Coordinates of C-alpha atoms and ligand atoms in Angstrom, one line a residue:
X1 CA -23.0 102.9 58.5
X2 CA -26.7 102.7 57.2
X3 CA -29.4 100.6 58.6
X4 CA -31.4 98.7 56.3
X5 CA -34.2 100.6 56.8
X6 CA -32.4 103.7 56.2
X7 CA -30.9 102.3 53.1
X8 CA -34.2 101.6 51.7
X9 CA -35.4 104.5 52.4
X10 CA -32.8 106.0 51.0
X11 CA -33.4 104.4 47.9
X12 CA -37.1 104.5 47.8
X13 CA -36.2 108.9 47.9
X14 CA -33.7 108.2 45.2
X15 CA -36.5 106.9 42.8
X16 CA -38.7 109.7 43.5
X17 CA -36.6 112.6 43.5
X18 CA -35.6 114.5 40.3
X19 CA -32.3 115.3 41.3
X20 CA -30.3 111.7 40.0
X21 CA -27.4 110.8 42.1
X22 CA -24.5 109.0 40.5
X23 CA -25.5 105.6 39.4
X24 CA -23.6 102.7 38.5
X25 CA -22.8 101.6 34.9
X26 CA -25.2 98.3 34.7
X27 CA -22.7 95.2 34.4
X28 CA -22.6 93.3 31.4
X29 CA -24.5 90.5 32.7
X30 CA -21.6 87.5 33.1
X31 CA -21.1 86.4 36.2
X32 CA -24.2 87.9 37.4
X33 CA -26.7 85.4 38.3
X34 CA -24.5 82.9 40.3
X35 CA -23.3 86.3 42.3
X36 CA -26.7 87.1 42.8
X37 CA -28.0 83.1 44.0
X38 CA -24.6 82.6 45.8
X39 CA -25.3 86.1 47.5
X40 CA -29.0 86.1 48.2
X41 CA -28.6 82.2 49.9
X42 CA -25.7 83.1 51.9
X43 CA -26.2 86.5 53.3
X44 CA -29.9 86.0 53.8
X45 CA -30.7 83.0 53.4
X46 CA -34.9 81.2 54.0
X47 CA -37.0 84.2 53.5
X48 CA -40.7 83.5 54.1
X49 CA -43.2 86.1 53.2
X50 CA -44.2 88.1 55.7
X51 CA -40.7 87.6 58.4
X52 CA -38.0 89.9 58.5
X53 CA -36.2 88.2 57.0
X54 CA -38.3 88.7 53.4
X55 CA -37.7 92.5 54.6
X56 CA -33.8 92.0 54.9
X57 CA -33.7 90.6 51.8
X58 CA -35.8 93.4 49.9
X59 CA -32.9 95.9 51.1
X60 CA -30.5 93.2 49.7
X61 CA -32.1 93.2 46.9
X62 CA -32.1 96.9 45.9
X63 CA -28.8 97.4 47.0
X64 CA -27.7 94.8 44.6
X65 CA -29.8 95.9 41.4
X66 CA -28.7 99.7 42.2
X67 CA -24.8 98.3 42.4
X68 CA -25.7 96.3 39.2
X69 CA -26.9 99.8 37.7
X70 CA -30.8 99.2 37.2
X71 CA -32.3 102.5 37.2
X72 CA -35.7 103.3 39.3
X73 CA -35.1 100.8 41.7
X74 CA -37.9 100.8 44.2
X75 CA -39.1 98.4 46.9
X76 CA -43.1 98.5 47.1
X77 CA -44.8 97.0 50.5
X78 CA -48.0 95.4 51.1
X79 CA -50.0 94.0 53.7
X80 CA -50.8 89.9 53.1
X81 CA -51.7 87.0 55.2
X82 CA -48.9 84.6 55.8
X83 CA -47.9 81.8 58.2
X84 CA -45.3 81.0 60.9
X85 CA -44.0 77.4 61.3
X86 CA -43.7 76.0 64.5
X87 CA -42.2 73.2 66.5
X88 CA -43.4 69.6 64.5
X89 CA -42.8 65.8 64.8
X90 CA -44.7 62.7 64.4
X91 CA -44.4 59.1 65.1
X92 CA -46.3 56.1 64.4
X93 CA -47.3 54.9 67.6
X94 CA -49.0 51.5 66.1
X95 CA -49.1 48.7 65.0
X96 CA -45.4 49.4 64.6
X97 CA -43.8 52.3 66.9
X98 CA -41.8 54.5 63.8
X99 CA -40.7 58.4 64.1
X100 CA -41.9 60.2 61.0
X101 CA -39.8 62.8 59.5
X102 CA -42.7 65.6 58.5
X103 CA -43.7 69.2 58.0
X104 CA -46.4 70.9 57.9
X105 CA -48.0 72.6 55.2
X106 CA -48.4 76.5 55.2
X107 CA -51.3 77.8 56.7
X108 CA -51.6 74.4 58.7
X109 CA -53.4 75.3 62.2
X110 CA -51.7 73.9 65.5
X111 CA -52.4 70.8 67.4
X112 CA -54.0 70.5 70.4
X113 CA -51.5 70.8 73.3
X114 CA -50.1 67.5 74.5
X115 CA -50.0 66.6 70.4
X116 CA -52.8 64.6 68.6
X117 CA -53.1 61.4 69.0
X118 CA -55.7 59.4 67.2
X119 CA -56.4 56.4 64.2
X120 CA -54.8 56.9 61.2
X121 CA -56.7 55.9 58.1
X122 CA -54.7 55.3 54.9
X123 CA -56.2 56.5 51.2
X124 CA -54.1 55.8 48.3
X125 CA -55.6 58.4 46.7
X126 CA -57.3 61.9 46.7
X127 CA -60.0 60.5 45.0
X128 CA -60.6 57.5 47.4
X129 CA -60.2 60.1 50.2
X130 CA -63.3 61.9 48.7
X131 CA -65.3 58.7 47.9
X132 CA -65.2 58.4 51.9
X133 CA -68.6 58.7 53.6
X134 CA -69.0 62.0 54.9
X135 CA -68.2 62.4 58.9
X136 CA -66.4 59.2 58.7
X137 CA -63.3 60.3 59.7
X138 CA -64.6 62.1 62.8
X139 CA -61.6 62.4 65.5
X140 CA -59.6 60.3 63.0
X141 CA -56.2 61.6 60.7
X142 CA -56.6 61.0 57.1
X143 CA -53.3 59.9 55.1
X144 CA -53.3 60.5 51.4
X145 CA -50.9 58.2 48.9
X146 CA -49.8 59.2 45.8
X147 CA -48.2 58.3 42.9
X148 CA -46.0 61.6 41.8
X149 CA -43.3 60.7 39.4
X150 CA -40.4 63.1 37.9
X151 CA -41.5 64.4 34.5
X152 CA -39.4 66.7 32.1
X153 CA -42.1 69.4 31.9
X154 CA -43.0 68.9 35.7
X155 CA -46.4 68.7 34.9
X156 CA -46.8 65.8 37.8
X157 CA -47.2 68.7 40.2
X158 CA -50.8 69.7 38.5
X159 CA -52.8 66.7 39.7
X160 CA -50.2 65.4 42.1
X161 CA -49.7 68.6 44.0
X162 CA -53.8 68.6 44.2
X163 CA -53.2 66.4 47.0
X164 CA -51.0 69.1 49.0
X165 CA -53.7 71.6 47.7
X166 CA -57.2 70.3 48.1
X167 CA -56.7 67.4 50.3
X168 CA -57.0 69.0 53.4
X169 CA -59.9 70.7 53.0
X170 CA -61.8 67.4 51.7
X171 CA -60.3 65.7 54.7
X172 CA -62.1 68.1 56.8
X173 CA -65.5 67.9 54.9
X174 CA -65.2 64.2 56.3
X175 CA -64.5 65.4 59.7
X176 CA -61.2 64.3 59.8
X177 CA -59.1 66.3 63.1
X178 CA -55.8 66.2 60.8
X179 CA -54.4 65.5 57.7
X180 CA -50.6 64.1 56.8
X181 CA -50.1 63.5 53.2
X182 CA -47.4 62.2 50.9
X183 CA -44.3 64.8 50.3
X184 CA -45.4 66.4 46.8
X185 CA -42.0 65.1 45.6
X186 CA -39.9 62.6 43.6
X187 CA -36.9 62.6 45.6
X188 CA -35.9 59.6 48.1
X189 CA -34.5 61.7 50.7
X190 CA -36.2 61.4 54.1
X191 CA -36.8 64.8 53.1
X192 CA -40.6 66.4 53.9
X193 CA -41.6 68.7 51.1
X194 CA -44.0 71.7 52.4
X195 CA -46.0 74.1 50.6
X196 CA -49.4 76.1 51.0
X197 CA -52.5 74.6 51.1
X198 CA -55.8 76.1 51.3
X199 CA -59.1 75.5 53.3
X200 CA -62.8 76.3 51.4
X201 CA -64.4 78.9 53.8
X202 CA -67.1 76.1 54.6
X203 CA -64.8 73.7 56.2
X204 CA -62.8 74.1 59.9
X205 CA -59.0 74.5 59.0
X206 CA -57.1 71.3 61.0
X207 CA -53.2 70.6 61.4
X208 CA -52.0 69.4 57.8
X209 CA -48.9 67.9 57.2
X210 CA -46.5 66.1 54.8
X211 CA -44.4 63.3 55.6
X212 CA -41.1 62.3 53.2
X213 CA -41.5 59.8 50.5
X214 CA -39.4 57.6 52.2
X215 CA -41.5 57.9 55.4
X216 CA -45.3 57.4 53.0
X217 CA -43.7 54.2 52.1
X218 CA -43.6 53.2 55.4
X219 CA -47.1 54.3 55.9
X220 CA -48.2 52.1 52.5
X221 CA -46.7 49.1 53.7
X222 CA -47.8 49.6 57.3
X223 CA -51.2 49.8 56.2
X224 CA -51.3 46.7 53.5
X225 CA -50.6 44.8 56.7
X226 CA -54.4 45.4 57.9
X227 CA -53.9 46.1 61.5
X228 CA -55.3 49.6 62.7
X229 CA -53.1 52.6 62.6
X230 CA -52.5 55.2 64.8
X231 CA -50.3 58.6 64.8
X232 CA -48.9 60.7 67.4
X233 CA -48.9 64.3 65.5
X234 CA -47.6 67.8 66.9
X235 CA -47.7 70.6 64.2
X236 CA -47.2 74.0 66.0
X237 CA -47.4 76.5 62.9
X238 CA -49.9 79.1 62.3
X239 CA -51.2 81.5 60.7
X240 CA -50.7 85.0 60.9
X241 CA -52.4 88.2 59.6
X242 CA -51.5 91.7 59.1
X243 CA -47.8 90.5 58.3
X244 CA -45.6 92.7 55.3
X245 CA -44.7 91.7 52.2
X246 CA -43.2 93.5 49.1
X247 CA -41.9 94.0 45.8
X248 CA -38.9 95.0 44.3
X249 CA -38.6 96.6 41.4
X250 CA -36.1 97.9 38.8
X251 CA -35.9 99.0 35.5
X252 CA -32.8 99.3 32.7
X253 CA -34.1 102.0 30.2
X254 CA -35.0 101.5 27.1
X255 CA -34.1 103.8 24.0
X256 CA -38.2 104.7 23.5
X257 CA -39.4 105.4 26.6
X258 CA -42.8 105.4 25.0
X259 CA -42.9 102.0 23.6
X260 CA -44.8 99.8 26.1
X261 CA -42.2 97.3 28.2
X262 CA -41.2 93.9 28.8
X263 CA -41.5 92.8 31.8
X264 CA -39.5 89.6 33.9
X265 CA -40.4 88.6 37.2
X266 CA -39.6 86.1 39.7
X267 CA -40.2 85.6 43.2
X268 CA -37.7 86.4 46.4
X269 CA -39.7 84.9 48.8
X270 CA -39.3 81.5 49.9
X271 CA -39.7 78.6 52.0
X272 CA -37.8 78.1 55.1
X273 CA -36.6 74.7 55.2
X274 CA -33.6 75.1 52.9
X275 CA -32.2 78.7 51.6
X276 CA -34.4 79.2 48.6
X277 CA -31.8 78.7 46.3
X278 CA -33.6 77.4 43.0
X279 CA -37.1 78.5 44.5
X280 CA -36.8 80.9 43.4
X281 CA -33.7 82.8 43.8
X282 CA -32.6 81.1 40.4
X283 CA -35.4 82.8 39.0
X284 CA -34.4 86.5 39.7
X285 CA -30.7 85.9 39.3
X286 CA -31.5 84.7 35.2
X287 CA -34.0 87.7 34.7
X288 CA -31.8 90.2 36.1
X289 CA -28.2 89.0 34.3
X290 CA -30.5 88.8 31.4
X291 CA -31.8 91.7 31.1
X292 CA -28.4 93.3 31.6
X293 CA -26.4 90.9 28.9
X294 CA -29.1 92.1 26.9
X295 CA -27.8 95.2 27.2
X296 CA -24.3 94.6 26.9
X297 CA -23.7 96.1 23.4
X298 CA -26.0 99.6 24.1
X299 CA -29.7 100.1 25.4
X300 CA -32.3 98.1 24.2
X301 CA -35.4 99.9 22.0
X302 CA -38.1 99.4 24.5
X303 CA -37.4 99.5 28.5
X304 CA -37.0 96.2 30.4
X305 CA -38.2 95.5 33.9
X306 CA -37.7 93.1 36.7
X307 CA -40.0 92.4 39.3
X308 CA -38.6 90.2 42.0
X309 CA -41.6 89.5 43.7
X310 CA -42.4 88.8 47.7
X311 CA -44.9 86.2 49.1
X312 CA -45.3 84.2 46.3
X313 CA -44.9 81.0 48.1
X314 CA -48.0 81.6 50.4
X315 CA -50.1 84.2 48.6
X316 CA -53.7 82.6 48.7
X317 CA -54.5 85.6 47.1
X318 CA -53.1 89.0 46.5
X319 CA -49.5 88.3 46.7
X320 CA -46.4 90.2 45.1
X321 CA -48.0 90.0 41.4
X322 CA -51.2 91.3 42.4
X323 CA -49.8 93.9 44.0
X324 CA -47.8 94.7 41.0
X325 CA -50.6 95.0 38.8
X326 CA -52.6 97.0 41.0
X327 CA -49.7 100.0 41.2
X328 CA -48.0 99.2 37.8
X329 CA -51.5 98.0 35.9
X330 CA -52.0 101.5 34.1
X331 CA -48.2 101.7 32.3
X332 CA -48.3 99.8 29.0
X333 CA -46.6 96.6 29.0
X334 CA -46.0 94.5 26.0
X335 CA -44.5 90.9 26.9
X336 CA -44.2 89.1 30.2
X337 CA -42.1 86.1 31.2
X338 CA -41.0 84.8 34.3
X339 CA -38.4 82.3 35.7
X340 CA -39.7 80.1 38.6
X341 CA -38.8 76.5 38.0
X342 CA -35.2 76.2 39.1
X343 CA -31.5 76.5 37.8
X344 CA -32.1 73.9 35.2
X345 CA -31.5 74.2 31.4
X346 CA -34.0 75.7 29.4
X347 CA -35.3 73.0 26.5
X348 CA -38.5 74.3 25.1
X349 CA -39.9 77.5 24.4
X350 CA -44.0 78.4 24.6
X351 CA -45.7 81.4 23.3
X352 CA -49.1 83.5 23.7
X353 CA -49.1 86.1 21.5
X354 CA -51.6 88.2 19.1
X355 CA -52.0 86.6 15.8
X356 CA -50.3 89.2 14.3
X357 CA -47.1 88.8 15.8
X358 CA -46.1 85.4 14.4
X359 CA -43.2 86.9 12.5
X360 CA -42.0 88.0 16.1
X361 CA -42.2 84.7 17.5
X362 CA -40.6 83.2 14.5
X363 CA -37.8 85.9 14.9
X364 CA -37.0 84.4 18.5
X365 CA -37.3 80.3 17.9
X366 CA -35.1 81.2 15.3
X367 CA -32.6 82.5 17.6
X368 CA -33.2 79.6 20.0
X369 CA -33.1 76.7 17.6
X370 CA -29.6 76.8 17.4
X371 CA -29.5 76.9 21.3
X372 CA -31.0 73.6 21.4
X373 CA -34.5 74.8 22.7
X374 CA -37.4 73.6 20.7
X375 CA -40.6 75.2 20.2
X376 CA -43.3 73.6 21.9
X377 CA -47.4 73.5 21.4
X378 CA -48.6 74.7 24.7
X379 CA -49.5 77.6 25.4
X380 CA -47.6 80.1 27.8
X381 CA -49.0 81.2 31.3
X382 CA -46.5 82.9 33.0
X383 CA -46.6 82.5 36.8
X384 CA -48.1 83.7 39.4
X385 CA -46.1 86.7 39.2
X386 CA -47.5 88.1 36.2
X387 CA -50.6 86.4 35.6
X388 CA -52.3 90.0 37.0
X389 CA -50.6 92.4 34.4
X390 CA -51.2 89.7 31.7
X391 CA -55.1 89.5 32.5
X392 CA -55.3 93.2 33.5
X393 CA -53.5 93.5 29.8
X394 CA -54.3 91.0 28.0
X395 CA -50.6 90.6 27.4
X396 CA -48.3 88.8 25.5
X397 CA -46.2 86.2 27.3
X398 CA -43.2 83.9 25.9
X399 CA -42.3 80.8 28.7
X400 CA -39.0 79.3 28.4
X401 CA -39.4 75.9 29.9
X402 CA -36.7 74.4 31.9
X403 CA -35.8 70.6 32.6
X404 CA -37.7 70.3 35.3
X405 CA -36.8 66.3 35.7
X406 CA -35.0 67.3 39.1
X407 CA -36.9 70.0 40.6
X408 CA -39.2 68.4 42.4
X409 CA -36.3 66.0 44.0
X410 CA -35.4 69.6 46.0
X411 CA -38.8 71.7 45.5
X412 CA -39.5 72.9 49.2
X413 CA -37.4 71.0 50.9
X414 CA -34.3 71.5 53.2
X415 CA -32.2 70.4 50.2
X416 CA -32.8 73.8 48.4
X417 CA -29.6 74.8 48.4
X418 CA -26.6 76.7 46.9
X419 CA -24.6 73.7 45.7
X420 CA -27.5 72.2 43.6
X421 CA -27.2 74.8 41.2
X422 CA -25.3 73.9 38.2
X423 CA -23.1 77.3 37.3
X424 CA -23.3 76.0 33.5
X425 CA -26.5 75.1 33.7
X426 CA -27.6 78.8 35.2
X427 CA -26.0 80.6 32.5
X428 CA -27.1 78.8 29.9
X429 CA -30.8 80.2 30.8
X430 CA -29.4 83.5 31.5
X431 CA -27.8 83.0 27.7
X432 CA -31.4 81.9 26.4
X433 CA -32.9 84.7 28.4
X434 CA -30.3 87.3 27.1
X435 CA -31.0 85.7 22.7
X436 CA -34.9 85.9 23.2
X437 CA -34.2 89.9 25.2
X438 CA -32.4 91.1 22.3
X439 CA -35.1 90.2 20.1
X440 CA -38.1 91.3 22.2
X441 CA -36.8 94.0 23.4
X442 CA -35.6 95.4 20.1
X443 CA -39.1 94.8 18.4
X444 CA -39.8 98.4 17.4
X445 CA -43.1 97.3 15.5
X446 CA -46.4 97.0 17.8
X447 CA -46.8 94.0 20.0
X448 CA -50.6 93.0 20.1
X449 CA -52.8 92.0 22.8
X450 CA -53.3 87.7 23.6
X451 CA -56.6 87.6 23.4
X452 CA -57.5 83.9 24.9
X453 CA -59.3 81.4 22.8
X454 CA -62.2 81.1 25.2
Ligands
ZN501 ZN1 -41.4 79.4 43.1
ZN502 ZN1 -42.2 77.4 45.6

C-alpha cells in the first residue's frame, strides 16, 4: 500500500513526467460535490494550516481530483506562519461567579501560567474601546460588545468582524494584558466563534479571545449592573513559525490550449473547532463538480483550473493565493472566481470586467436569470484566493453571491459540520457554477483586463 507521502510524490512525478499514465475519464460532475464535502469532513476532518492534518488532506485532495480525472494535478508547498491552539477556559469570577464558554483567536499568545486573572472592563463598542485613555487598561482585560446581525449579503462581517480583527491590537495600545471579545457571529449557540486576528508591529501581542453570544450577553448585563468585573482567563495557543502549507492544483483541458484560462479557487484549510464543512470545503466541492458538469457534453474552448488553496484561514500574509500567483503569475489567465461563503444558494451575481466585455457578461446574466440569480451593482473581488493573480493580472472576475443569512450562525465554530449542508442547496451552486462555466469558458473572443476605477 502507498503512504501518503509516496502517493504524492507519486503524483507530483506524474505531472512532470512526459510519459502520461492512464488517467481517469473526468465524471460528469453530479453527485460530485456532496462526495467531495461528505469525503473531505469525514476522512479528514479540521484541517488548520500548517498541521498535518492540512498535509493529509492535500494527498486527499489529489487523489480525489486525479480519480475525478483532472489532468496536471499537482500539490505545491510553502513555508507560512501559522498558529496552534491550546488548552482554554474562562470564568467570571465577579460580581457573579459564571464559566464562560470561549476560544481564542488565531495567533492569540498564551497566558501566564496559573491563568490571568485581573478586572474586566466592558466597551460596547470598538470605537468606545479606542476613545479609552491610553495606558488605561494597564494589567486590566478589555471586553468589546457588538452589535453583529445576519444579513443576506453577509456584509455584517466587514465592520463587525473589525472587532475580531483590530480590536486586539487597540486593546494593547491601551495597555490592556488581554482581550475577550464578542463571538463574530449571529447564532445563539453557546458556541465561541474563532478566527485570526492581527497585532500592528508597534504593539506587544496579548491572549485574545472570543466568548459565545450567549455568554457576551451575560457579560452586557453583568456589566449594566455597575459593580466591578473580573475574569479568570487561560488561553494556551500559540503561534508557530516555519510550519507547511500548500496548494493543490488541477486542471481539465481546454480545447485551445493557448487561450488564457479560467481560473476557480477555494480554500482546504480550515479551522479546528468543527470539520470545515461549509468553510470552506463547500467551496472546492462546487468549483470542482463545476468545472467537470461543465464539461459534461465535450471539452470546454479555453482550459479550466482549480486551485484548492491551504492556509487561507490564518494567512496574515502570503498564504495559498499568494503562493499561487507567485508560481502560476506568468501563464495567462482570463477570469477568476471563487467559492468561500458556504453551501448556501447562490442569489446574485457581481461582475468586474473590461468595458469591452459587456456582451459577455450579458451572455451569462442571461443564463442565470432564469436560475433565479439577479444581477447585482457591486463590484466583484474574489477572495483571498485570487486576489494575487487578479492584481498581478489585472484580471476579470465574476462573484456569484450566496445567501449568506446563515453563515455566520456556523462560521468558525464547532457547528461547521457535514449535516448543515443542504444537498439541494449545494447543487444548485454547482448548477449556477456549471451555466456561467459553459459560457466563460466557451468565450472564444478575447477577454480584457479590469482595469479598477481608481
Ligand atoms: Zn473561508
Ligand atoms: Zn473562514
Amino acid at each position: 500500500m502507498k503512504t501518503a507521502t509516496t502517493l504524492r510524490a507519486a503524483l507530483v512525478a506524474t505531472a512532470l513526467s512526459t510519459a502520461v499514465p492512464a488517467l481517469a475519464t473526468p465524471v460528469d460532475g453530479s453527485g460530485v460535490a456532496w462526495d467531495i464535502v461528505e469525503g473531505l469532513t469525514t476522512e479528514i476532518g479540521p484541517r488548520p494550516a500548517g498541521s498535518t492534518a492540512e498535509d493529509r488532506a492535500r494527498d486527499w485532495s489529489a487523489a480525489k481530483l486525479t480519480a475525478l480525472g483532472f489532468r496536471n494535478v499537482r500539490v505545491e508547498e510553502f513555508k507560512t506562519l501559522a498558529w496552534q491552539r491550546g488548552p482554554e477556559r474562562a470564568s467570571l469570577t465577579a460580581p457573579y461567579a459564571q464559566p464562560l464558554a470561549i476560544t481564542a483567536l488565531g495567533f492569540s499568545v498564551p497566558t501566564p501560567k496559573g491563568g490571568l486573572k485581573a478586572e474586566l472592563v466592558y466597551f460596547p463598542t470598538l470605537a468606545a474601546l479606542e476613545a479609552a485613555p491610553e495606558g488605561s487598561l494597564a494589567g486590566k482585560v478589555a471586553f468589546i460588545d457588538h452589535a453583529m446581525r445576519a444579513a443576506q449579503d453577509g456584509s455584517g462581517y466587514g465592520p463587525y468582524g473589525n472587532v475580531r480583527r483590530e480590536g486586539p491590537t487597540i486593546a494593547s495600545r491601551k495597555g490592556a494584558a488581554g482581550v475577550v471579545i464578542r463571538s463574530a457571529g449571529t447564532d445563539g449557540h453557546r458556541n465561541p466563534h474563532t478566527g485570526v486576528t492581527t497585532f500592528a508591529k508597534d504593539v506587544k501581542p496579548i491572549p485574545a479571545g472570543a466568548v459565545s453570544n450567549p455568554d457576551a450577553d451575560l457579560i452586557a448585563r453583568t456589566a449594566a449592573r455597575g459593580k466591578p468585573m473580573a475574569i479568570d482567563l487561560t488561553l494556551m495557543g500559540k503561534p508557530f513559525p516555519d510550519a507547511t502549507s500548500g496548494n493543490v492544483i488541477a486542471d481539465l483541458p481546454g480545447r485551445d490550449p493557448s487561450l488564457p484560462i479560467i481560473v476557480l479557487a477555494c480554500h482546504l484549510d480550515s479551522w479546528d473547532l468543527g470539520t470545515g464543512a461549509v468553510d470552506d470545503a463547500s467551496g472546492c466541492a462546487i468549483v470542482s463538480a463545476a468545472a467537470l458538469a461543465a464539461q459534461a457534453g465535450g471539452q470546454t474552448l479555453r482550459t479550466i483550473r482549480v486551485l484548492w488553496s491551504g492556509n487561507e484561514e490564518m494567512a496574515l500574509s502570503g498564504g495559498g493565493g499568494e503562493h499561487y500567483a507567485k508560481l502560476h503569475g506568468a501563464e495567462p489567465h482570463a477570469i477568476a472566481m471563487e467559492s468561500d461563503f458556504g453551501a448556501d444558494r447562490v442569489w446574485q451575481v457581481n461582475f468586474s470586467h473590461a468595458p469591452e466585455n459587456k456582451a459577455l457578461a450579458d451572455k451569462v446574466n442571461a443564463v442565470l436569470w432564469p436560475m433565479g440569480v439577479v444581477p447585482h451593482k457591486g463590484r466583484a473581488e474574489g477572495g483571498a484566493d485570487v486576489e494575487a493573480i487578479i492584481a498581478a493580472q489585472k484580471l476579470a472576475v465574476i462573484d456569484l453571491g450566496q445567501d449568506g443569512t446563515h453563515y455566520f450562525d456556523l462560521h468558525h465554530t464547532p457547528d461547521d459540520t457535514l449535516d448543515k449542508v443542504d444537498p439541494a442547496a449545494l447543487q444548485q451552486n454547482v448548477d449556477v457554477w456549471t451555466a456561467v462555466l459553459k459560457v466563460i469558458a466557451n468565450e472564444a473572443g478575447p477577454i480584457g483586463k479590469f482595469e479598477a476605477a481608481q
